Coordinates of C-alpha atoms and ligand atoms in Angstrom, one line a residue:
X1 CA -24.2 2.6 -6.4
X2 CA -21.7 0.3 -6.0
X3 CA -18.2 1.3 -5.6
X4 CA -14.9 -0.2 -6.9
X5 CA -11.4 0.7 -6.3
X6 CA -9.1 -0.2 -8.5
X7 CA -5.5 -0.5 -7.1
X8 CA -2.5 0.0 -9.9
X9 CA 0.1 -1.2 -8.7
X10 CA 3.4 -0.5 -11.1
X11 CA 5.0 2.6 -10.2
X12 CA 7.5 1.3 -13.2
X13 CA 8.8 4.5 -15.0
X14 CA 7.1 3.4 -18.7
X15 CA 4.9 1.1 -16.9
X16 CA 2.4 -0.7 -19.1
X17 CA -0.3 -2.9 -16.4
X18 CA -1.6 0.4 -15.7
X19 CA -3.6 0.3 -19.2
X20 CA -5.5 -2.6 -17.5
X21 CA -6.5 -0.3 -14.3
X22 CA -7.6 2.1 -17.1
X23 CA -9.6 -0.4 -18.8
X24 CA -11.5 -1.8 -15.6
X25 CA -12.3 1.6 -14.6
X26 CA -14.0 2.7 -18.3
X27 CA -15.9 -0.7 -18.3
X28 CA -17.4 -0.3 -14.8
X29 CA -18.4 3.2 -15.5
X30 CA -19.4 3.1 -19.0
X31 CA -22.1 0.0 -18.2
X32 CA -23.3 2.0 -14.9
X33 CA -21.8 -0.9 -12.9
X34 CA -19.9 1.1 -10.4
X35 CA -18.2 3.9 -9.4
X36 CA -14.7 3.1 -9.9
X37 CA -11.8 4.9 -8.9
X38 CA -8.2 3.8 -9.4
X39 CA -5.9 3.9 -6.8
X40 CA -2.4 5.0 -8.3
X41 CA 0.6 3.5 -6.4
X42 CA 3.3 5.5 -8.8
X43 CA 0.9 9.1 -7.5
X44 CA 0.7 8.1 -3.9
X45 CA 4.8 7.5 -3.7
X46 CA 4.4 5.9 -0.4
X47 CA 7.6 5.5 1.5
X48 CA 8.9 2.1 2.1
X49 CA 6.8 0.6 4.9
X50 CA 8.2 0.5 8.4
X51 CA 4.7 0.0 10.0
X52 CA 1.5 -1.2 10.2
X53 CA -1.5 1.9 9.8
X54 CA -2.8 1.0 13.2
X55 CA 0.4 1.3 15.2
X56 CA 1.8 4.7 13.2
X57 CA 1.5 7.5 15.8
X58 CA 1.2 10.0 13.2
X59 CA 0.2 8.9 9.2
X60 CA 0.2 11.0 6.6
X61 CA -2.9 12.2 5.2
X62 CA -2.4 10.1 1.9
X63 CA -1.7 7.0 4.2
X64 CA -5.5 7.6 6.1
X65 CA -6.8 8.8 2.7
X66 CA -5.9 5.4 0.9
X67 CA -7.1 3.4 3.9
X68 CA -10.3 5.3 4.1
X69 CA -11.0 4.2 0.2
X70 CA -10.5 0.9 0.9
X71 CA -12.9 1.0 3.5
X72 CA -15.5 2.7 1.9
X73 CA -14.7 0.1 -1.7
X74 CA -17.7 -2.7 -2.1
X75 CA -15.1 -4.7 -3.8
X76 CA -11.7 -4.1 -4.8
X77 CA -9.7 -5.2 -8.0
X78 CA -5.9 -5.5 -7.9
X79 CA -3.9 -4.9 -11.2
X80 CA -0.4 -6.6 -10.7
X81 CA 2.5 -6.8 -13.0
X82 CA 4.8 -10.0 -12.5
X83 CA 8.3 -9.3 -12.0
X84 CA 10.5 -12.4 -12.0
X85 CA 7.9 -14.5 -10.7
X86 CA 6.5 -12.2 -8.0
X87 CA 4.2 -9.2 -7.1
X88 CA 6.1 -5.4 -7.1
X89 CA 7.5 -3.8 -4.1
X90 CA 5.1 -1.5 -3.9
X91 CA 2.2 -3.6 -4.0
X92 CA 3.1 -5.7 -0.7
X93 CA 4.0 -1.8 1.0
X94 CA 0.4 -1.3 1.0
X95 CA -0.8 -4.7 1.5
X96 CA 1.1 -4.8 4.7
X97 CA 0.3 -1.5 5.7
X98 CA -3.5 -2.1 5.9
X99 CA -5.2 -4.7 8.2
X100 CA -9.0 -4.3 9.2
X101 CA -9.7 -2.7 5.9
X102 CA -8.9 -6.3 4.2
X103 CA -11.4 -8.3 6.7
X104 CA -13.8 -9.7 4.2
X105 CA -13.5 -7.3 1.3
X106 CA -14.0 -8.8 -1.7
X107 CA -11.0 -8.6 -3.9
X108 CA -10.2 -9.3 -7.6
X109 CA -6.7 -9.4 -8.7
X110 CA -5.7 -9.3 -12.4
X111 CA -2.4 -10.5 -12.9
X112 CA -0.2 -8.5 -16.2
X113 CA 3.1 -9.6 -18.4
X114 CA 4.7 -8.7 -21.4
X115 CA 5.3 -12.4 -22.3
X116 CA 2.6 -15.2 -22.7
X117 CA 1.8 -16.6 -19.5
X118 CA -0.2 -13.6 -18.2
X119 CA 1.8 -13.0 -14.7
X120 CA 0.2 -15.8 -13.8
X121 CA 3.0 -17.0 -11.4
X122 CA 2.7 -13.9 -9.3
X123 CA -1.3 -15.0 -8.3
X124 CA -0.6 -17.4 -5.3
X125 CA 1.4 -14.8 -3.2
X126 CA -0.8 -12.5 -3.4
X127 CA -3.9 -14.4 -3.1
X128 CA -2.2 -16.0 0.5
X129 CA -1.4 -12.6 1.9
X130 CA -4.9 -11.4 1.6
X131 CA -6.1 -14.3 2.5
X132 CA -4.0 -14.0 5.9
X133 CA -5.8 -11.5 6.4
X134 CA -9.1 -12.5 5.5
X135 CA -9.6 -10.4 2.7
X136 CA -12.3 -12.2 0.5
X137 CA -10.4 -13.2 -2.9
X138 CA -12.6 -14.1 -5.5
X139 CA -11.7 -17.2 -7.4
X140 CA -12.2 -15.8 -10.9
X141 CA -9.0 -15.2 -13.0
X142 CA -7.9 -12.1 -15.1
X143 CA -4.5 -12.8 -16.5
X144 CA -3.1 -10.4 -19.6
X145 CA -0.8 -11.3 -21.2
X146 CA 1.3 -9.5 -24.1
X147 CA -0.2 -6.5 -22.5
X148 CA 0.7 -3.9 -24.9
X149 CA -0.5 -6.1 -27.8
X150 CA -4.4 -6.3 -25.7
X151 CA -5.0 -3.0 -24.4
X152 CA -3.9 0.9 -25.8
X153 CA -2.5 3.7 -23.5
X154 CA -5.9 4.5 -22.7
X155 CA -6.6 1.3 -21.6
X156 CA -8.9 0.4 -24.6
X157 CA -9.0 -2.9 -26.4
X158 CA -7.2 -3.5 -29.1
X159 CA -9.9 -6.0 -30.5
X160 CA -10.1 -9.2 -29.1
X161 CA -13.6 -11.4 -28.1
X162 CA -11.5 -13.1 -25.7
X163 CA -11.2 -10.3 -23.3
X164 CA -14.7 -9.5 -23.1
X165 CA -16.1 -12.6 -22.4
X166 CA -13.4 -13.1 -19.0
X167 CA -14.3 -9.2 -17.9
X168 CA -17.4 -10.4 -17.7
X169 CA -17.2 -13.3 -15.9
X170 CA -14.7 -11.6 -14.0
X171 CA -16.5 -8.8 -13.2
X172 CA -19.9 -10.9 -12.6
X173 CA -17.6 -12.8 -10.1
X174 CA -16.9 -10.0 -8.1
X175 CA -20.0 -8.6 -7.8
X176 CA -21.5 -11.7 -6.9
X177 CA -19.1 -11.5 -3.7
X178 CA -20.1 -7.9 -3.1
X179 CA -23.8 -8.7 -3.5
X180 CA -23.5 -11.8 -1.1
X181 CA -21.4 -9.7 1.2
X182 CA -24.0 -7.2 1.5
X183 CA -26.7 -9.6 2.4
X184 CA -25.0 -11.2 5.3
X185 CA -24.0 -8.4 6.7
X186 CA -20.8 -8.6 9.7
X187 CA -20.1 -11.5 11.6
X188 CA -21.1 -11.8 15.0
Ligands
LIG1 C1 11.9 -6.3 -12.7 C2 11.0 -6.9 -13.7 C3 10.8 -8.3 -13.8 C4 9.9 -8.8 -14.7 N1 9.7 -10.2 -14.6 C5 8.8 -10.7 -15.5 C6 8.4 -12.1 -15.3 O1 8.9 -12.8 -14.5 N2 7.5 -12.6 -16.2 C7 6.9 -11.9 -17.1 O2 6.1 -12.4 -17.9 N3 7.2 -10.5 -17.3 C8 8.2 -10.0 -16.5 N4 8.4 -8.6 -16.6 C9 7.8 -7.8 -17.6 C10 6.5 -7.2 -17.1 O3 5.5 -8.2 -17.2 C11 6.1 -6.0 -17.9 O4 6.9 -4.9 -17.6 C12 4.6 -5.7 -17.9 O5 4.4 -4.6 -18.8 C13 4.0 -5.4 -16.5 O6 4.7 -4.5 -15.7 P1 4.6 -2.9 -15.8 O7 3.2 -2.5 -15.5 O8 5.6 -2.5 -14.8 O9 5.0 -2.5 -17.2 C14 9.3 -8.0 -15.7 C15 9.5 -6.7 -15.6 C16 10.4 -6.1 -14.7 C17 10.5 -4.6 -14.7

């Protein structure tokens, strides 16, 4: 079956974007899309980067455990709040960190405010990191705005049409990617 991580990326004491991990990873499983796991910044706690994965003489087990889930992910989805126009700290630690495990991976990257716009600002940066690394970012868009308004602590929907309709385009998106992925196998 095809599996999903799902990266969360506030580590925010009170955070509220994590809803939105939540949500992803009951719609994947509850429609036997995928095997989704969510990858927890705030739990991980990784220290401040101060290398790459491939040149650290001696990682940490969580370090080689995240990058091995990345590597074994069909596709990934990113959850990011926007904080004053930009993606958190702790998202570009592990961005940075990884390298190979980006190469082609198809990756979806829901964007999360409090306000109306949807983080939408935060996208581009993102999107051009990855894609300096040739992660594969799919062009399909997931902002949520008013966040606590859309989604409960469980990540539920609180009602809503709208929402359903762009997870599944959003979701159809990525697994298009993983799909086409698949059949091309590595370049040469
Ligand atoms: C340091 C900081 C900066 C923020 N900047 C923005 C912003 O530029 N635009 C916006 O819509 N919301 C902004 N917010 C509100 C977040 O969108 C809000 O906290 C949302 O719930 C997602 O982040 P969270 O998962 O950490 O809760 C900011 C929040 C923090 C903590």
């Amino acid at each position: 079956m095809t599996k999903v991580a799902i990266i969360s990326s506030s580590v925010r004491i009170g955070r509220n974007s994590h809803r939105v991990a939540l949500y992803f990873k009951n719609y994947l499983e509850e429609k036997d899309i995928a095997v989704a796991e969510i990858l927890d910044l705030k739990q991980y706690n990784f220290p401040l980067f101060d290398e790459r994965l491939k040149f650290q003489k001696s990682p940490t087990a969580d370090v080689i455990e995240f990058s091995d889930k990345i590597k074994a992910a069909d596709g990934v989805i990113i959850v990011t709040p926007e904080y004053n126009g930009g993606y958190p700290a702790s998202l570009k630690n592990i961005t940075d960190l990884l390298y190979s495990e980006w190469y082609h991976k198809p990756v979806a990257i829901s964007t999360v405010s409090d306000g109306n716009f949807g983080g939408s600002q935060v996208l581009t940066s993102i999107q051009f990191s990855l894609w300096k690394m040739k992660a594969w970012t799919i062009p399909a868009l997931f902002p949520v705005p008013n966040v606590i308004d859309s989604f409960d602590e469980n990540g539920n929907l609180r009602g809503g049409q709208l929402f359903e309709k762009r997870t599944e385009n959003f979701i159809r998106e990525l697994l298009w990617c993983i799909e086409a992925k698949s059949r091309m196998g590595n370049l040469k």
